[in-house]
Amino acid sequence: MAKDFYEILGVNKNASDDEIKKAYRKLAHKYHPDKTGGDAEKFKEINSAYQVLSDKSKRGQYDQFGHGFEQRGGGQPGGGFGGFDFSGFSQGGGQGFEGFEDIFSDIFGGGGFGGGRQSARKAGRDIQIDTEINFEEMVSGAQREVTLNRRTTCDVCRGTGGEPGSKEETCPTCQGAGQVRKAVRSVFGTFSQVATCDTCAGAGKVYAQKCHKCRGEGAVKEQQTVKIDVPTGISDGQTISLQGYGEAGERGAQSGDLYVTVHVKPHPKFERKGNNVLSEEHIKYSQAVLGDKIDVQTIEGYVKMKIPSGTQSGEIFRIKGQGIPELGRRGYRGDQLVKVIVNIPKNPSRPQKKIIEELGKNGL
């Protein structure tokens, strides 16, 4: 039985066009046969699924008839050149296979198939790290310092790659075009690809003398300490972004970003639910029957809480304003919800039994 196209791309049937395209890009990167760990058969399967689901007409027929839509005039999803359908494809981006040029540019790291000058300098890569805070820091906020070994913009040439005062010259490799044409081999054959010139990074110009510090790269590897402000109310697994703290871009291009995923340590007493804090308090049977005031632990210390007479085990009481601040909303804070558990003696003493028996005789 043929495998479901949505399952192949890992999306649900209500996925948007953008979600389908993103899923395809991710899988194409992973399984492309020219990459380490690639899988040619899996790659063809992914492309067959994408050709159908990226086409509104074919997708509609597939949703209605399943794989049988091919026999109803829906076309062969794997037809054309080695599993690709190039119908309607043009250098300007293509009508038959939307996004094909961009996707292959990403996979091979080049500049696509079309002509024309590319803005070439690549932005720096993003960096992703993890940090851990405790439950109390989630409520109050925290700071962390991390040391990153990353590419930073060269402070001598300011990212240009040229020695200060050195003259710019036409790139000898691309003759000023910023691009070179090269043959790319794949399981589908050999085709010509226009790629960014490695010598000038697409600028079309080079400096007569390279920067003595970065050797023309425009960036150097350096250790740098970054201070991270973790906001109050952040959730476990939430990510903070610090713009420009990723790897430096090529020759002065924009730096990437730093993404910090925050993990909150579990607390032995408290649990988070939305902006509320959940906790439990155990009370004696006499306190439940007669009522009392008990000390309840909160994030910020102990407070007195009233136990009304006749309280039942499992009842929940609210302590206002002792919860978690809402992220990005000043002045608002959740509550603490306290579940009361009534302790009933498992092995009551004889005097206790007599008292309970008397209570039972009186209808209690």
Short mmCIF file of N, CA and C in Angstrom, two decimals, residues 234-348:
data_model
loop_
_atom_site.label_atom_id
_atom_site.label_comp_id
_atom_site.label_asym_id
_atom_site.label_seq_id
_atom_site.Cartn_x
_atom_site.Cartn_y
_atom_site.Cartn_z
N ILE A 234 8.82 33.22 32.50
CA ILE A 234 9.13 32.40 31.33
C ILE A 234 8.74 30.95 31.59
N SER A 235 8.32 30.26 30.54
CA SER A 235 7.86 28.87 30.69
C SER A 235 9.01 27.90 30.40
N ASP A 236 8.88 26.71 30.95
CA ASP A 236 9.87 25.66 30.68
C ASP A 236 9.89 25.34 29.19
N GLY A 237 11.08 25.34 28.60
CA GLY A 237 11.22 25.04 27.18
C GLY A 237 11.08 26.25 26.27
N GLN A 238 10.78 27.42 26.83
CA GLN A 238 10.64 28.62 26.00
C GLN A 238 12.02 29.13 25.59
N THR A 239 12.07 29.80 24.44
CA THR A 239 13.35 30.24 23.88
C THR A 239 13.43 31.77 23.85
N ILE A 240 14.58 32.27 24.27
CA ILE A 240 14.88 33.70 24.21
C ILE A 240 15.80 33.94 23.01
N SER A 241 15.58 35.01 22.27
CA SER A 241 16.46 35.32 21.13
C SER A 241 17.23 36.61 21.42
N LEU A 242 18.52 36.58 21.14
CA LEU A 242 19.38 37.76 21.27
C LEU A 242 19.92 38.08 19.88
N GLN A 243 19.37 39.14 19.32
CA GLN A 243 19.69 39.50 17.94
C GLN A 243 21.15 39.93 17.80
N GLY A 244 21.82 39.35 16.79
CA GLY A 244 23.18 39.74 16.48
C GLY A 244 24.26 39.05 17.30
N TYR A 245 23.86 38.11 18.18
CA TYR A 245 24.85 37.42 19.01
C TYR A 245 25.18 36.02 18.47
N GLY A 246 24.83 35.77 17.22
CA GLY A 246 25.23 34.53 16.58
C GLY A 246 26.57 34.70 15.89
N GLU A 247 26.84 33.86 14.89
CA GLU A 247 28.09 33.96 14.14
C GLU A 247 28.08 35.21 13.26
N ALA A 248 29.25 35.81 13.10
CA ALA A 248 29.38 36.98 12.21
C ALA A 248 29.13 36.56 10.77
N GLY A 249 28.53 37.45 9.99
CA GLY A 249 28.28 37.17 8.58
C GLY A 249 29.54 37.34 7.75
N GLU A 250 29.43 36.97 6.47
CA GLU A 250 30.58 37.07 5.57
C GLU A 250 30.88 38.53 5.26
N ARG A 251 32.08 38.92 5.53
CA ARG A 251 32.61 40.22 5.13
C ARG A 251 31.65 41.36 5.43
N GLY A 252 31.27 41.45 6.69
CA GLY A 252 30.43 42.56 7.12
C GLY A 252 28.95 42.32 7.01
N ALA A 253 28.53 41.16 6.52
CA ALA A 253 27.09 40.87 6.43
C ALA A 253 26.51 40.71 7.84
N GLN A 254 25.21 40.73 7.91
CA GLN A 254 24.52 40.68 9.20
C GLN A 254 24.89 39.42 9.98
N SER A 255 25.09 39.61 11.28
CA SER A 255 25.39 38.46 12.15
C SER A 255 24.11 37.67 12.41
N GLY A 256 24.29 36.39 12.76
CA GLY A 256 23.16 35.57 13.13
C GLY A 256 22.68 35.92 14.54
N ASP A 257 21.72 35.18 15.02
CA ASP A 257 21.15 35.43 16.34
C ASP A 257 21.50 34.30 17.30
N LEU A 258 21.40 34.58 18.58
CA LEU A 258 21.61 33.58 19.62
C LEU A 258 20.25 33.19 20.18
N TYR A 259 19.96 31.89 20.19
CA TYR A 259 18.70 31.39 20.72
C TYR A 259 19.01 30.57 21.98
N VAL A 260 18.39 30.98 23.08
CA VAL A 260 18.63 30.35 24.37
C VAL A 260 17.34 29.66 24.83
N THR A 261 17.36 28.34 24.90
CA THR A 261 16.21 27.60 25.39
C THR A 261 16.33 27.43 26.90
N VAL A 262 15.30 27.86 27.62
CA VAL A 262 15.34 27.87 29.08
C VAL A 262 14.60 26.65 29.63
N HIS A 263 15.27 25.94 30.52
CA HIS A 263 14.66 24.77 31.17
C HIS A 263 14.50 25.08 32.66
N VAL A 264 13.31 24.83 33.18
CA VAL A 264 13.00 25.11 34.58
C VAL A 264 13.05 23.82 35.38
N LYS A 265 13.88 23.80 36.43
CA LYS A 265 13.98 22.61 37.28
C LYS A 265 12.66 22.37 38.01
N PRO A 266 12.23 21.12 38.14
CA PRO A 266 11.02 20.82 38.90
C PRO A 266 11.21 21.21 40.37
N HIS A 267 10.11 21.61 41.02
CA HIS A 267 10.15 21.98 42.43
C HIS A 267 9.53 20.85 43.25
N PRO A 268 10.08 20.55 44.42
CA PRO A 268 9.54 19.44 45.21
C PRO A 268 8.12 19.69 45.73
N LYS A 269 7.72 20.96 45.84
CA LYS A 269 6.41 21.27 46.41
C LYS A 269 5.45 21.91 45.41
N PHE A 270 5.97 22.76 44.54
CA PHE A 270 5.12 23.56 43.65
C PHE A 270 5.08 22.99 42.24
N GLU A 271 3.95 23.26 41.59
CA GLU A 271 3.77 22.90 40.19
C GLU A 271 3.13 24.08 39.49
N ARG A 272 3.51 24.30 38.25
CA ARG A 272 2.95 25.43 37.50
C ARG A 272 1.80 24.97 36.62
N LYS A 273 0.74 25.76 36.60
CA LYS A 273 -0.36 25.55 35.66
C LYS A 273 -0.80 26.92 35.16
N GLY A 274 -0.40 27.24 33.93
CA GLY A 274 -0.61 28.59 33.43
C GLY A 274 0.21 29.56 34.26
N ASN A 275 -0.44 30.58 34.81
CA ASN A 275 0.25 31.51 35.70
C ASN A 275 -0.05 31.23 37.17
N ASN A 276 -0.71 30.11 37.45
CA ASN A 276 -1.02 29.73 38.82
C ASN A 276 0.01 28.71 39.33
N VAL A 277 0.18 28.71 40.64
CA VAL A 277 1.04 27.73 41.31
C VAL A 277 0.14 26.77 42.07
N LEU A 278 0.38 25.47 41.88
CA LEU A 278 -0.39 24.45 42.57
C LEU A 278 0.43 23.87 43.72
N SER A 279 -0.22 23.64 44.86
CA SER A 279 0.46 23.00 45.97
C SER A 279 -0.56 22.23 46.81
N GLU A 280 -0.07 21.42 47.73
CA GLU A 280 -0.95 20.65 48.61
C GLU A 280 -0.57 20.90 50.06
N GLU A 281 -1.57 20.88 50.94
CA GLU A 281 -1.35 20.98 52.38
C GLU A 281 -2.16 19.89 53.07
N HIS A 282 -1.52 19.21 54.00
CA HIS A 282 -2.20 18.16 54.77
C HIS A 282 -2.64 18.74 56.11
N ILE A 283 -3.89 18.47 56.49
CA ILE A 283 -4.41 18.94 57.78
C ILE A 283 -4.98 17.77 58.57
N LYS A 284 -5.13 17.99 59.86
CA LYS A 284 -5.69 16.94 60.72
C LYS A 284 -7.21 16.90 60.57
N TYR A 285 -7.76 15.75 60.94
CA TYR A 285 -9.21 15.56 60.86
C TYR A 285 -9.93 16.60 61.72
N SER A 286 -9.38 16.89 62.90
CA SER A 286 -10.00 17.87 63.79
C SER A 286 -10.00 19.26 63.18
N GLN A 287 -8.94 19.61 62.45
CA GLN A 287 -8.88 20.92 61.80
C GLN A 287 -9.94 21.03 60.72
N ALA A 288 -10.15 19.93 60.01
CA ALA A 288 -11.17 19.93 58.95
C ALA A 288 -12.56 20.09 59.54
N VAL A 289 -12.81 19.44 60.67
CA VAL A 289 -14.14 19.49 61.29
C VAL A 289 -14.39 20.82 61.98
N LEU A 290 -13.42 21.28 62.76
CA LEU A 290 -13.61 22.46 63.59
C LEU A 290 -13.16 23.76 62.92
N GLY A 291 -12.29 23.64 61.90
CA GLY A 291 -11.72 24.84 61.29
C GLY A 291 -10.44 25.26 62.00
N ASP A 292 -9.61 26.04 61.30
CA ASP A 292 -8.34 26.46 61.88
C ASP A 292 -7.65 27.44 60.93
N LYS A 293 -6.51 27.96 61.33
CA LYS A 293 -5.62 28.72 60.45
C LYS A 293 -4.30 27.99 60.38
N ILE A 294 -3.80 27.80 59.17
CA ILE A 294 -2.56 27.05 59.00
C ILE A 294 -1.53 27.89 58.24
N ASP A 295 -0.26 27.55 58.42
CA ASP A 295 0.82 28.19 57.68
C ASP A 295 0.99 27.48 56.34
N VAL A 296 0.95 28.25 55.26
CA VAL A 296 1.09 27.70 53.91
C VAL A 296 2.33 28.28 53.25
N GLN A 297 3.16 27.42 52.71
CA GLN A 297 4.38 27.87 52.03
C GLN A 297 4.04 28.39 50.64
N THR A 298 4.53 29.59 50.32
CA THR A 298 4.42 30.16 48.98
C THR A 298 5.83 30.38 48.43
N ILE A 299 5.91 30.85 47.20
CA ILE A 299 7.22 31.13 46.59
C ILE A 299 8.00 32.16 47.42
N GLU A 300 7.29 33.08 48.04
CA GLU A 300 7.95 34.18 48.74
C GLU A 300 7.89 34.04 50.25
N GLY A 301 7.60 32.86 50.76
CA GLY A 301 7.56 32.66 52.20
C GLY A 301 6.23 32.07 52.65
N TYR A 302 6.01 32.07 53.97
CA TYR A 302 4.80 31.47 54.53
C TYR A 302 3.72 32.53 54.76
N VAL A 303 2.47 32.13 54.53
CA VAL A 303 1.32 33.00 54.81
C VAL A 303 0.29 32.17 55.58
N LYS A 304 -0.59 32.88 56.29
CA LYS A 304 -1.67 32.22 57.02
C LYS A 304 -2.86 32.00 56.08
N MET A 305 -3.43 30.79 56.14
CA MET A 305 -4.62 30.50 55.34
C MET A 305 -5.71 29.92 56.25
N LYS A 306 -6.93 30.41 56.12
CA LYS A 306 -8.04 29.97 56.96
C LYS A 306 -8.64 28.67 56.43
N ILE A 307 -8.82 27.72 57.33
CA ILE A 307 -9.51 26.47 57.01
C ILE A 307 -10.90 26.55 57.65
N PRO A 308 -11.95 26.69 56.84
CA PRO A 308 -13.30 26.78 57.42
C PRO A 308 -13.70 25.44 58.05
N SER A 309 -14.57 25.48 59.05
CA SER A 309 -15.07 24.23 59.64
C SER A 309 -15.88 23.46 58.58
N GLY A 310 -15.74 22.16 58.63
CA GLY A 310 -16.43 21.32 57.65
C GLY A 310 -15.71 21.18 56.32
N THR A 311 -14.42 21.55 56.28
CA THR A 311 -13.64 21.42 55.04
C THR A 311 -13.51 19.95 54.64
N GLN A 312 -13.73 19.68 53.36
CA GLN A 312 -13.63 18.32 52.85
C GLN A 312 -12.25 18.07 52.23
N SER A 313 -11.80 16.85 52.33
CA SER A 313 -10.53 16.49 51.71
C SER A 313 -10.62 16.67 50.19
N GLY A 314 -9.62 17.33 49.61
CA GLY A 314 -9.60 17.59 48.18
C GLY A 314 -10.08 18.98 47.80
N GLU A 315 -10.63 19.74 48.76
CA GLU A 315 -11.06 21.10 48.46
C GLU A 315 -9.84 21.97 48.10
N ILE A 316 -10.09 22.95 47.25
CA ILE A 316 -9.01 23.82 46.78
C ILE A 316 -9.28 25.25 47.23
N PHE A 317 -8.26 25.88 47.83
CA PHE A 317 -8.36 27.26 48.29
C PHE A 317 -7.39 28.12 47.48
N ARG A 318 -7.80 29.36 47.28
CA ARG A 318 -7.02 30.29 46.44
C ARG A 318 -6.35 31.35 47.30
N ILE A 319 -5.03 31.50 47.09
CA ILE A 319 -4.29 32.61 47.71
C ILE A 319 -3.92 33.57 46.58
N LYS A 320 -4.57 34.71 46.55
CA LYS A 320 -4.43 35.63 45.43
C LYS A 320 -3.03 36.26 45.38
N GLY A 321 -2.55 36.41 44.15
CA GLY A 321 -1.30 37.13 43.93
C GLY A 321 -0.04 36.40 44.32
N GLN A 322 -0.15 35.10 44.60
CA GLN A 322 1.05 34.33 44.98
C GLN A 322 1.45 33.35 43.88
N GLY A 323 1.02 33.65 42.66
CA GLY A 323 1.37 32.80 41.53
C GLY A 323 2.55 33.35 40.75
N ILE A 324 2.51 33.19 39.43
CA ILE A 324 3.64 33.53 38.56
C ILE A 324 3.28 34.76 37.72
N PRO A 325 4.19 35.73 37.61
CA PRO A 325 3.92 36.91 36.76
C PRO A 325 3.73 36.49 35.31
N GLU A 326 2.83 37.15 34.63
CA GLU A 326 2.62 36.83 33.21
C GLU A 326 3.72 37.47 32.38
N LEU A 327 4.32 36.69 31.52
CA LEU A 327 5.43 37.16 30.70
C LEU A 327 4.98 38.34 29.83
N GLY A 328 5.69 39.46 29.95
CA GLY A 328 5.41 40.61 29.12
C GLY A 328 4.22 41.44 29.57
N ARG A 329 3.64 41.13 30.73
CA ARG A 329 2.49 41.89 31.22
C ARG A 329 2.76 42.35 32.64
N ARG A 330 3.13 43.60 32.79
CA ARG A 330 3.49 44.13 34.10
C ARG A 330 2.27 44.23 35.02
N GLY A 331 2.51 43.93 36.28
CA GLY A 331 1.47 44.10 37.28
C GLY A 331 0.53 42.93 37.42
N TYR A 332 0.53 42.00 36.45
CA TYR A 332 -0.39 40.86 36.56
C TYR A 332 0.37 39.65 37.09
N ARG A 333 -0.27 38.97 38.03
CA ARG A 333 0.34 37.77 38.59
C ARG A 333 -0.76 36.76 38.91
N GLY A 334 -0.47 35.51 38.70
CA GLY A 334 -1.45 34.47 38.99
C GLY A 334 -1.61 34.23 40.49
N ASP A 335 -2.34 33.20 40.82
CA ASP A 335 -2.63 32.87 42.22
C ASP A 335 -2.00 31.53 42.59
N GLN A 336 -2.02 31.24 43.88
CA GLN A 336 -1.61 29.91 44.34
C GLN A 336 -2.88 29.14 44.71
N LEU A 337 -3.01 27.96 44.15
CA LEU A 337 -4.17 27.11 44.40
C LEU A 337 -3.71 25.99 45.33
N VAL A 338 -4.30 25.96 46.53
CA VAL A 338 -3.87 25.01 47.56
C VAL A 338 -4.92 23.91 47.72
N LYS A 339 -4.53 22.70 47.44
CA LYS A 339 -5.42 21.56 47.63
C LYS A 339 -5.21 20.99 49.03
N VAL A 340 -6.30 20.90 49.79
CA VAL A 340 -6.23 20.45 51.17
C VAL A 340 -6.53 18.95 51.25
N ILE A 341 -5.62 18.22 51.87
CA ILE A 341 -5.78 16.79 52.08
C ILE A 341 -6.00 16.54 53.58
N VAL A 342 -7.14 15.92 53.93
CA VAL A 342 -7.44 15.64 55.33
C VAL A 342 -6.81 14.29 55.71
N ASN A 343 -5.96 14.33 56.70
CA ASN A 343 -5.32 13.10 57.19
C ASN A 343 -6.27 12.36 58.13
N ILE A 344 -6.62 11.15 57.76
CA ILE A 344 -7.46 10.31 58.62
C ILE A 344 -6.58 9.21 59.20
N PRO A 345 -6.55 9.07 60.54
CA PRO A 345 -5.67 8.07 61.17
C PRO A 345 -5.98 6.66 60.67
N LYS A 346 -4.93 5.94 60.31
CA LYS A 346 -5.11 4.55 59.87
C LYS A 346 -5.35 3.61 61.05
N ASN A 347 -4.66 3.86 62.14
CA ASN A 347 -4.80 3.00 63.32
C ASN A 347 -5.10 3.86 64.56
N PRO A 348 -6.35 4.33 64.70
CA PRO A 348 -6.69 5.19 65.83
C PRO A 348 -6.55 4.44 67.17
#
